[in-house]
Coordinates of C-alpha atoms in Angstrom, one line a residue:
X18 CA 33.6 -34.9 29.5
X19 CA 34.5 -37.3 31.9
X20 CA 35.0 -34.6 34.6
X21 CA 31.5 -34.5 33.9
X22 CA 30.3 -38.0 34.2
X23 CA 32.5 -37.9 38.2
X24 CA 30.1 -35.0 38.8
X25 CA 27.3 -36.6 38.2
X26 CA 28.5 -39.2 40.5
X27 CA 29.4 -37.0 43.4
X28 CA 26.1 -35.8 43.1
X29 CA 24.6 -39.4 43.1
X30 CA 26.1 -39.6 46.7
X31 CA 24.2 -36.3 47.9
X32 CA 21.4 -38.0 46.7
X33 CA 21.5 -41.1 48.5
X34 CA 22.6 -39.1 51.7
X35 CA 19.0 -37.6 51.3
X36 CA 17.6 -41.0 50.6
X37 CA 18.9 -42.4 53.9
X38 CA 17.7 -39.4 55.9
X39 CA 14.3 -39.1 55.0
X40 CA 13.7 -42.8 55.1
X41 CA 14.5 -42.8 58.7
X42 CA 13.2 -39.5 59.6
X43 CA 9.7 -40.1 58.1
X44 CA 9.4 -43.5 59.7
X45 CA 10.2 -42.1 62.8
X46 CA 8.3 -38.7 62.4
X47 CA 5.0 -40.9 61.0
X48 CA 5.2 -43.6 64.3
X49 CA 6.2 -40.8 66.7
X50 CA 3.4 -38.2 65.6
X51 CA 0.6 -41.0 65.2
X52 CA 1.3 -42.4 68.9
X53 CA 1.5 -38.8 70.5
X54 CA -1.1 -36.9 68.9
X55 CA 0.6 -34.6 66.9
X56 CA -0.7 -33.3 63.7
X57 CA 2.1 -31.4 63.0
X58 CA 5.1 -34.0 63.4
X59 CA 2.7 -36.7 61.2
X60 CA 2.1 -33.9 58.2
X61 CA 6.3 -33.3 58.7
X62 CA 6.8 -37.1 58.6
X63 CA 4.4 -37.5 55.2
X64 CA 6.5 -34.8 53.5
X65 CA 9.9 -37.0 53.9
X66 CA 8.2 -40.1 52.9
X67 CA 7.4 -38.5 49.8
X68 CA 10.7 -36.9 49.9
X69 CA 11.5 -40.7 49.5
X70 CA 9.9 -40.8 46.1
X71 CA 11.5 -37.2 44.7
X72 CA 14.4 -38.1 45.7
X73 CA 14.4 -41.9 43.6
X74 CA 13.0 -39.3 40.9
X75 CA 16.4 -37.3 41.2
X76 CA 18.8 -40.4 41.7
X77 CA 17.4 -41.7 38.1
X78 CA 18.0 -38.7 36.4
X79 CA 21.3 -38.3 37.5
X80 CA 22.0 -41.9 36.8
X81 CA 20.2 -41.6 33.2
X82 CA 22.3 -38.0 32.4
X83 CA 25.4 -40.3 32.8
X84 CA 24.8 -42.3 29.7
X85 CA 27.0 -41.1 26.7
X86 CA 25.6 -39.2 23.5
X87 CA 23.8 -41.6 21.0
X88 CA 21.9 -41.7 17.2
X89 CA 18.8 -40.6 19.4
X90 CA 20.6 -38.3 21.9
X91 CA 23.4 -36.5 19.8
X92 CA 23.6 -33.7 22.7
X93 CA 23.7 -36.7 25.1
X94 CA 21.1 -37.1 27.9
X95 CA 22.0 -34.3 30.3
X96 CA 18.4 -33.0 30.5
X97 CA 17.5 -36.2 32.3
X98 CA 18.5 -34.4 35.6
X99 CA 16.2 -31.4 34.8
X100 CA 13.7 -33.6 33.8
X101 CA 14.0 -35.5 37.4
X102 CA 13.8 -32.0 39.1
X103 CA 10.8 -30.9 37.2
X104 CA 9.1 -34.1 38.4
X105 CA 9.8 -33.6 41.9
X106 CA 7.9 -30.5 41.8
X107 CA 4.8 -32.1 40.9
X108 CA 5.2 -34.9 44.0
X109 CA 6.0 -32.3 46.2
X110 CA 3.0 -30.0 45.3
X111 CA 0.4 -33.0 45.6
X112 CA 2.1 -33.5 49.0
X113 CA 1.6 -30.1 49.9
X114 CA -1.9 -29.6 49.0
X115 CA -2.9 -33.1 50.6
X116 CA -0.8 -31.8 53.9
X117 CA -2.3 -28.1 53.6
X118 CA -6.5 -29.5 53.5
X119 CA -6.1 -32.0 55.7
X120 CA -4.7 -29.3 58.5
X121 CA -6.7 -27.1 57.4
X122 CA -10.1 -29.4 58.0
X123 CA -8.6 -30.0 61.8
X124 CA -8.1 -26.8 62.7
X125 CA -12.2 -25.5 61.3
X126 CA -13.5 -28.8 63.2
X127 CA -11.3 -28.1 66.4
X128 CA -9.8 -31.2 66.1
X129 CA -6.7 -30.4 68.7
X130 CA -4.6 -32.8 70.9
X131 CA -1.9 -32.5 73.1
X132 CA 1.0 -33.9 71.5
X133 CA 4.0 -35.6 74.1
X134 CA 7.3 -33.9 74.6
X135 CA 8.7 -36.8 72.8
X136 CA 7.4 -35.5 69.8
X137 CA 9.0 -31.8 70.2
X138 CA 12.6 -33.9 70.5
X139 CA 12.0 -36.0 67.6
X140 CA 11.2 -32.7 65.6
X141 CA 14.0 -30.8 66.8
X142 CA 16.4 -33.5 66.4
X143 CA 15.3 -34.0 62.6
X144 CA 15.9 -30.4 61.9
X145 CA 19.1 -30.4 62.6
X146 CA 19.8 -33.2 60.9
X147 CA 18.3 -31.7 57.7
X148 CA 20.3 -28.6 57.9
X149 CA 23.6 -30.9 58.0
X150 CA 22.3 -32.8 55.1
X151 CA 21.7 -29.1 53.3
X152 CA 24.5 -27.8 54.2
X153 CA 26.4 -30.8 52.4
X154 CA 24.5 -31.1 49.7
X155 CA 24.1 -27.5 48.8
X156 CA 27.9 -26.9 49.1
X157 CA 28.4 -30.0 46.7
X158 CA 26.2 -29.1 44.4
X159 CA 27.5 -25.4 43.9
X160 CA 30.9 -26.8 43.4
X161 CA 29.6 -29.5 41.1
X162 CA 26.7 -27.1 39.1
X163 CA 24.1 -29.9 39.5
X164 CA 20.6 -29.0 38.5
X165 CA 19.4 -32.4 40.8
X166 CA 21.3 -32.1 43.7
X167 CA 20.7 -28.0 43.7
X168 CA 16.7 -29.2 44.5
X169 CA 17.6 -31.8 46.3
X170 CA 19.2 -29.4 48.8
X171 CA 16.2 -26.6 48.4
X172 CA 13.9 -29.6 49.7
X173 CA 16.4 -30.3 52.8
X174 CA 16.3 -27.1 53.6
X175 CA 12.7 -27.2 53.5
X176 CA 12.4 -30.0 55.6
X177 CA 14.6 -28.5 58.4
X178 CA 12.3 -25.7 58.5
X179 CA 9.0 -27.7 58.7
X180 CA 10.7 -29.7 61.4
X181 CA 11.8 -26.7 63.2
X182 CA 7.9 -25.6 62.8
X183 CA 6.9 -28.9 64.0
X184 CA 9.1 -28.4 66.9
X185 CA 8.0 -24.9 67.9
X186 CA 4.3 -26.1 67.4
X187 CA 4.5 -29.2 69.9
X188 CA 5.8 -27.3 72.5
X189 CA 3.7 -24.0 72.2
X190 CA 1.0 -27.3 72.8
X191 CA 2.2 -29.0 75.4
X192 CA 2.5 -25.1 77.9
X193 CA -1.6 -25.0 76.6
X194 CA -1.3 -23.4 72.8
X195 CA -3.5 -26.5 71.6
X196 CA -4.3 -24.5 67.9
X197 CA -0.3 -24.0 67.4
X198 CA -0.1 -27.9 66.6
X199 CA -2.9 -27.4 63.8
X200 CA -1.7 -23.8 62.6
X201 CA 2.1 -25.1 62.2
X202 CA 0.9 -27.6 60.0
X203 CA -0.7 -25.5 57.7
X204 CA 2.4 -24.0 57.6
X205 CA 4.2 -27.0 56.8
X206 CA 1.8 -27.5 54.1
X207 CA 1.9 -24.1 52.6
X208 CA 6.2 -24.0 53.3
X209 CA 6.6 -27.1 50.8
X210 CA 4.2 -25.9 48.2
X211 CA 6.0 -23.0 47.9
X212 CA 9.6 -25.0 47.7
X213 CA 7.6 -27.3 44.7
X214 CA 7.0 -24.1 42.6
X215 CA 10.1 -22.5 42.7
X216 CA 11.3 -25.5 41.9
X217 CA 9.2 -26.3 38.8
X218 CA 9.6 -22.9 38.1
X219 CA 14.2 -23.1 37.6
X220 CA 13.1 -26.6 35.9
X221 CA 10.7 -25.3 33.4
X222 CA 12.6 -22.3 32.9
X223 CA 15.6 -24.7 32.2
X224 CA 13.9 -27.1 29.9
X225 CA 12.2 -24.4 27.3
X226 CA 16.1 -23.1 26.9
X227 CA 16.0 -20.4 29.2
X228 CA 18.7 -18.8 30.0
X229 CA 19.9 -15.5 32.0
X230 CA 20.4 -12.1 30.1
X231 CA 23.0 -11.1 32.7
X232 CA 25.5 -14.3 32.0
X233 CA 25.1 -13.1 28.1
X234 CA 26.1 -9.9 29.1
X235 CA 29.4 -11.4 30.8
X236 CA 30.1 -13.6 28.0
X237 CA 29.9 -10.9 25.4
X238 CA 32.3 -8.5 27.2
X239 CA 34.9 -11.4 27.7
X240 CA 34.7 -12.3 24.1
X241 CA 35.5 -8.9 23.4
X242 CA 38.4 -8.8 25.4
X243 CA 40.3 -11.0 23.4
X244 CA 42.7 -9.7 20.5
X245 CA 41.4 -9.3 17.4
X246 CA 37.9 -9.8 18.1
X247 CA 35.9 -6.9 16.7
X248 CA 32.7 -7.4 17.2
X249 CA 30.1 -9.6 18.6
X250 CA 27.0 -9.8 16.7
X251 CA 24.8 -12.4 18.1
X252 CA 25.1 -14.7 21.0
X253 CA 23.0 -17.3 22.8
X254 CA 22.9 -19.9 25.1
X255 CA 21.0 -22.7 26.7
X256 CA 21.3 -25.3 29.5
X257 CA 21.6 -29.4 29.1
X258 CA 20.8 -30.2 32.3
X259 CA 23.9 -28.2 34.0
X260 CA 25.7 -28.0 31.0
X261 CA 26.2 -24.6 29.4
X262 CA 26.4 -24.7 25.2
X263 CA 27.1 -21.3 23.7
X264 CA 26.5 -20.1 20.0
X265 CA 28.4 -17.0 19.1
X266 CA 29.0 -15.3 15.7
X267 CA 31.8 -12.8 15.9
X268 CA 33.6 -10.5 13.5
X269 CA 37.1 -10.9 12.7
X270 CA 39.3 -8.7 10.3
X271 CA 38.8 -10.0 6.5
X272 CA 42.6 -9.6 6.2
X273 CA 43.6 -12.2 9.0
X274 CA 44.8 -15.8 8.0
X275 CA 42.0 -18.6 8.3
X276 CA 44.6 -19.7 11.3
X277 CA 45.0 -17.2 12.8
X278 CA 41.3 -17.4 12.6
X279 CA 40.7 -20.7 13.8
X280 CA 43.0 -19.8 17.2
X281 CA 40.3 -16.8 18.0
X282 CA 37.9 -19.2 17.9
X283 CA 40.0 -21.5 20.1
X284 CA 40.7 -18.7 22.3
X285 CA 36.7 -18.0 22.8
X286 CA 35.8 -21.3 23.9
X287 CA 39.1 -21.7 26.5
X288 CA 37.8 -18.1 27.6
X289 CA 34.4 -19.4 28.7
X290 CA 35.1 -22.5 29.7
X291 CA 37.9 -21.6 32.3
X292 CA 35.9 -17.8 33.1
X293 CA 32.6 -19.4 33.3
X294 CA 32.8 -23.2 33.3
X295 CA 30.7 -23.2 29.5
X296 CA 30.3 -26.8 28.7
X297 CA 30.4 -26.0 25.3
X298 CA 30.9 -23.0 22.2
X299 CA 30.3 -23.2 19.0
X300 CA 31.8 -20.3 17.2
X301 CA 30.7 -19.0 14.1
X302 CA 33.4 -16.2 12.1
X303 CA 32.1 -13.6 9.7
X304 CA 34.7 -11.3 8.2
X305 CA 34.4 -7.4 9.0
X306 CA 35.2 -5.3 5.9
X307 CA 35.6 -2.0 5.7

């Protein structure tokens, strides 16, 4: 459990690594873009201030899954970092669609400017940037299974991919491609959009106790594997925010001692905890007669 809680905190860190980035980055994306004429670097800029906002969404959650079970929270409060995801989504998709129109209007009313070659730099040097912040944060939170920090890091990698765009775009403007500005923010738009739905898609999927056939599958067969287990009749599983629970019912001989009993059920939780990092089993014995 408390291996748990210093998760959570590493993943805190990734979070406010974000934070710092895209609080710098958006200021300097929204002043640069505004003072050169460049449509694409602004919408790139609005995305990481909102970034801002998810990513306060995501520091809370993690901060709130840290509180221990309660009366009110007997599974403690591990779907607070789900919940934080989920909600990110929804900032990110109004971003999106606002970033998407408004580009969108531009480029139907020939609105185009040639945007500075300060403004390419200032893109190119924010992607860059981004992709180390991925990178991190993506490696941490495979290692650490974090929900949070897992779309923290889809939106990073986002981001350095808008501001690639937004680099590509400027440029293309600047040697007489005046539509590329406009067109690349479109992109932009339509880039984090698609980043906010698969991430309200792992959320909701998550929260309504989804959960992969294929892990089932894996558990099952390593139950089996153990001695004296005969069967496996049901099994299921759901997430707490990236907590694994388990409920198994499996078949034991009717002729074996209630310890030796007990240790099978012992032996099925050590199995998926070390095999397949499960937070938690709760294994139910029914005697097989024949």
């Amino acid at each position: 459990m408390n291996e748990r809680y210093k998760d959570l905190q590493l993943a805190e860190q990734g979070a406010r690594l974000s934070m710092v980035a895209y609080v710098t980055l958006s200021f300097a994306k929204l002043f640069i873009g505004n003072a050169f004429g460049s449509a694409s670097l602004s919408a790139d800029g609005l995305n990481n201030f909102t970034d801002v906002i998810s990513t306060v969404a995501v520091m809370i959650g993690l901060r709130i899954a840290r509180r221990p079970a309660d009366e009110d929270h007997p599974y403690g409060h591990w779907k607070a970092e789900t919940i934080a995801s989920l909600s990110t989504s929804f900032i990110m998709l109004l971003v999106g669609l606002q970033v998407l129109f408004s580009s969108f209007s531009k480029l139907t009313g020939g609105e185009f400017t040639t945007p500075d070659i300060v403004s390419g730099v200032t893109a190119l040097i924010a992607g860059f940037i981004m992709i180390g912040v991925y990178i991190f944060n993506n490696r941490l939170a495979n290692r650490i299974n974090s929900i949070g920090l897992a779309a923290s890091a889809k939106d990073n990698l986002s981001d350095a991919l808008t501001s690639f765009a937004a680099a590509i775009a400027i440029f293309g403007s600047i040697f007489g491609l005046y539509w590329l500005d406009g067109v690349m923010a479109v992109i932009v738009g339509v880039v984090i959009i698609k980043t906010a739905i698969d991430i309200f898609r792992e959320s909701a999927f998550s929260l309504s106790d989804g959960f992969e056939t294929n892990y089932l599958t894996e558990y099952r067969q390593a139950i089996l594997d153990i001695p004296d287990v005969q069967q496996v009749t049901t099994i299921a599983a759901r997430s707490y925010g990236a907590n694994v629970y388990v409920d198994v019912t499996i078949l034991l001989d009717a002729e074996l001692t209630v310890l030796r009993s007990h240790e099978i059920t012992e032996e099925v939780e050590e199995r998926l905890r070390k095999a397949f990092n499960v937070f938690e089993t709760d294994v139910h014995v029914e005697p097989l007669t024949h």
